[in-house]
mmCIF file of C-alpha atoms in Angstrom:
data_model
loop_
_atom_site.group_PDB
_atom_site.id
_atom_site.type_symbol
_atom_site.label_atom_id
_atom_site.label_comp_id
_atom_site.label_asym_id
_atom_site.label_seq_id
_atom_site.Cartn_x
_atom_site.Cartn_y
_atom_site.Cartn_z
ATOM 1 C CA MET A 1 111.450 55.522 142.382
ATOM 2 C CA LYS A 2 111.441 54.397 146.343
ATOM 3 C CA LYS A 3 114.503 56.614 146.744
ATOM 4 C CA ILE A 4 112.322 59.705 144.588
ATOM 5 C CA ILE A 5 109.074 58.933 147.952
ATOM 6 C CA ILE A 6 111.191 59.595 150.448
ATOM 7 C CA ALA A 7 113.848 62.399 149.481
ATOM 8 C CA ALA A 8 110.710 63.800 148.291
ATOM 9 C CA SER A 9 109.262 63.412 151.940
ATOM 10 C CA LEU A 10 112.747 64.310 153.753
ATOM 11 C CA LEU A 11 112.475 67.291 151.774
ATOM 12 C CA THR A 12 109.189 68.209 152.844
ATOM 13 C CA ALA A 13 110.417 67.996 156.598
ATOM 14 C CA CYS A 14 113.038 69.935 156.625
ATOM 15 C CA VAL A 15 111.357 72.283 155.045
ATOM 16 C CA ALA A 16 108.747 72.681 157.758
ATOM 17 C CA PHE A 17 111.518 72.153 160.584
ATOM 18 C CA ALA A 18 113.007 75.225 159.266
ATOM 19 C CA ASN A 19 109.691 77.040 159.201
ATOM 20 C CA PRO A 20 107.167 75.792 160.949
ATOM 21 C CA TYR A 21 104.985 78.208 159.633
ATOM 22 C CA ALA A 22 104.999 76.887 156.002
ATOM 23 C CA LYS A 23 102.424 74.350 157.003
ATOM 24 C CA CYS A 24 100.109 77.447 157.719
ATOM 25 C CA ALA A 25 100.823 78.672 154.430
ATOM 26 C CA GLY A 26 97.846 76.970 152.884
ATOM 27 C CA CYS A 27 95.114 78.487 154.260
ATOM 28 C CA HIS A 28 96.457 81.978 156.239
ATOM 29 C CA GLY A 29 98.105 82.888 153.269
ATOM 30 C CA ALA A 30 102.437 83.628 152.238
ATOM 31 C CA ASN A 31 101.750 86.232 155.514
ATOM 32 C CA GLY A 32 99.358 85.138 156.980
ATOM 33 C CA GLU A 33 96.639 87.792 154.846
ATOM 34 C CA LYS A 34 94.332 85.770 154.563
ATOM 35 C CA ALA A 35 90.975 84.732 156.326
ATOM 36 C CA ALA A 36 91.812 80.372 156.457
ATOM 37 C CA LEU A 37 88.626 79.524 154.404
ATOM 38 C CA GLY A 38 86.777 82.330 154.805
ATOM 39 C CA LYS A 39 86.289 81.864 157.952
ATOM 40 C CA SER A 40 88.930 82.503 160.560
ATOM 41 C CA LYS A 41 91.270 85.945 161.237
ATOM 42 C CA ILE A 42 94.166 87.599 159.580
ATOM 43 C CA ILE A 43 96.251 85.962 161.425
ATOM 44 C CA LYS A 44 98.956 88.863 160.661
ATOM 45 C CA ASP A 45 96.446 91.642 162.440
ATOM 46 C CA MET A 46 96.632 89.424 166.039
ATOM 47 C CA PRO A 47 99.089 90.734 168.728
ATOM 48 C CA LYS A 48 101.569 87.952 169.535
ATOM 49 C CA ALA A 49 100.259 87.089 172.634
ATOM 50 C CA GLU A 50 96.799 86.948 171.461
ATOM 51 C CA PHE A 51 98.403 84.172 169.104
ATOM 52 C CA VAL A 52 100.193 82.343 171.489
ATOM 53 C CA ALA A 53 96.647 82.221 173.475
ATOM 54 C CA ALA A 54 95.136 81.238 170.653
ATOM 55 C CA LEU A 55 97.308 78.433 168.944
ATOM 56 C CA LYS A 56 97.531 77.387 172.499
ATOM 57 C CA GLY A 57 94.052 77.999 173.056
ATOM 58 C CA TYR A 58 93.373 74.971 170.218
ATOM 59 C CA GLN A 59 95.364 72.797 171.526
ATOM 60 C CA ASP A 60 93.993 72.115 174.583
ATOM 61 C CA GLY A 61 90.206 73.379 173.486
ATOM 62 C CA THR A 62 90.254 76.093 175.180
ATOM 63 C CA TYR A 63 89.555 78.353 171.933
ATOM 64 C CA GLY A 64 87.890 78.392 168.825
ATOM 65 C CA GLY A 65 84.610 79.003 166.752
ATOM 66 C CA ALA A 66 83.879 77.454 163.565
ATOM 67 C CA MET A 67 87.322 76.702 162.390
ATOM 68 C CA LYS A 68 88.399 74.726 165.797
ATOM 69 C CA GLY A 69 87.959 71.037 164.649
ATOM 70 C CA LEU A 70 90.953 71.420 161.510
ATOM 71 C CA MET A 71 92.628 73.330 163.863
ATOM 72 C CA VAL A 72 93.196 71.404 166.998
ATOM 73 C CA GLY A 73 95.242 68.857 164.209
ATOM 74 C CA GLN A 74 97.088 71.518 162.912
ATOM 75 C CA VAL A 75 98.799 72.553 165.563
ATOM 76 C CA LYS A 76 99.067 68.938 167.923
ATOM 77 C CA GLY A 77 102.997 68.237 168.803
ATOM 78 C CA LEU A 78 103.630 72.165 168.089
ATOM 79 C CA ASP A 79 105.967 72.983 171.218
ATOM 80 C CA ASP A 80 106.297 76.385 173.046
ATOM 81 C CA ALA A 81 109.338 76.743 171.225
ATOM 82 C CA ALA A 82 107.522 76.406 166.954
ATOM 83 C CA ILE A 83 104.404 78.542 168.491
ATOM 84 C CA GLN A 84 106.804 81.114 169.729
ATOM 85 C CA ALA A 85 109.319 81.233 166.181
ATOM 86 C CA ILE A 86 105.363 81.562 164.179
ATOM 87 C CA ALA A 87 103.735 84.225 166.155
ATOM 88 C CA ASP A 88 107.241 86.148 165.889
ATOM 89 C CA GLN A 89 107.169 85.349 161.666
ATOM 90 C CA ILE A 90 103.522 86.212 161.094
ATOM 91 C CA ALA A 91 102.007 88.455 164.257
ATOM 92 C CA LYS A 92 102.396 91.591 165.430
#
């Protein structure tokens, strides 16, 4: 059982590493088409520069409204390459 739990954890980590957007999809939808928890912008409609600025703003506390507290934890640990990869996948 312990081996199964470890293997599942490693698989989850590999998927998240391979696709940094994977942890976002639960709230924002597979293609960024949802307003997360009915409160956020539709991120697939955001220009890439605005999207990147928003994620970096969440990281440094200069951006966000109702979802700011939740998003700070979500973007913590994302580096510039991961932010750009997500922007390239989702934003315009």
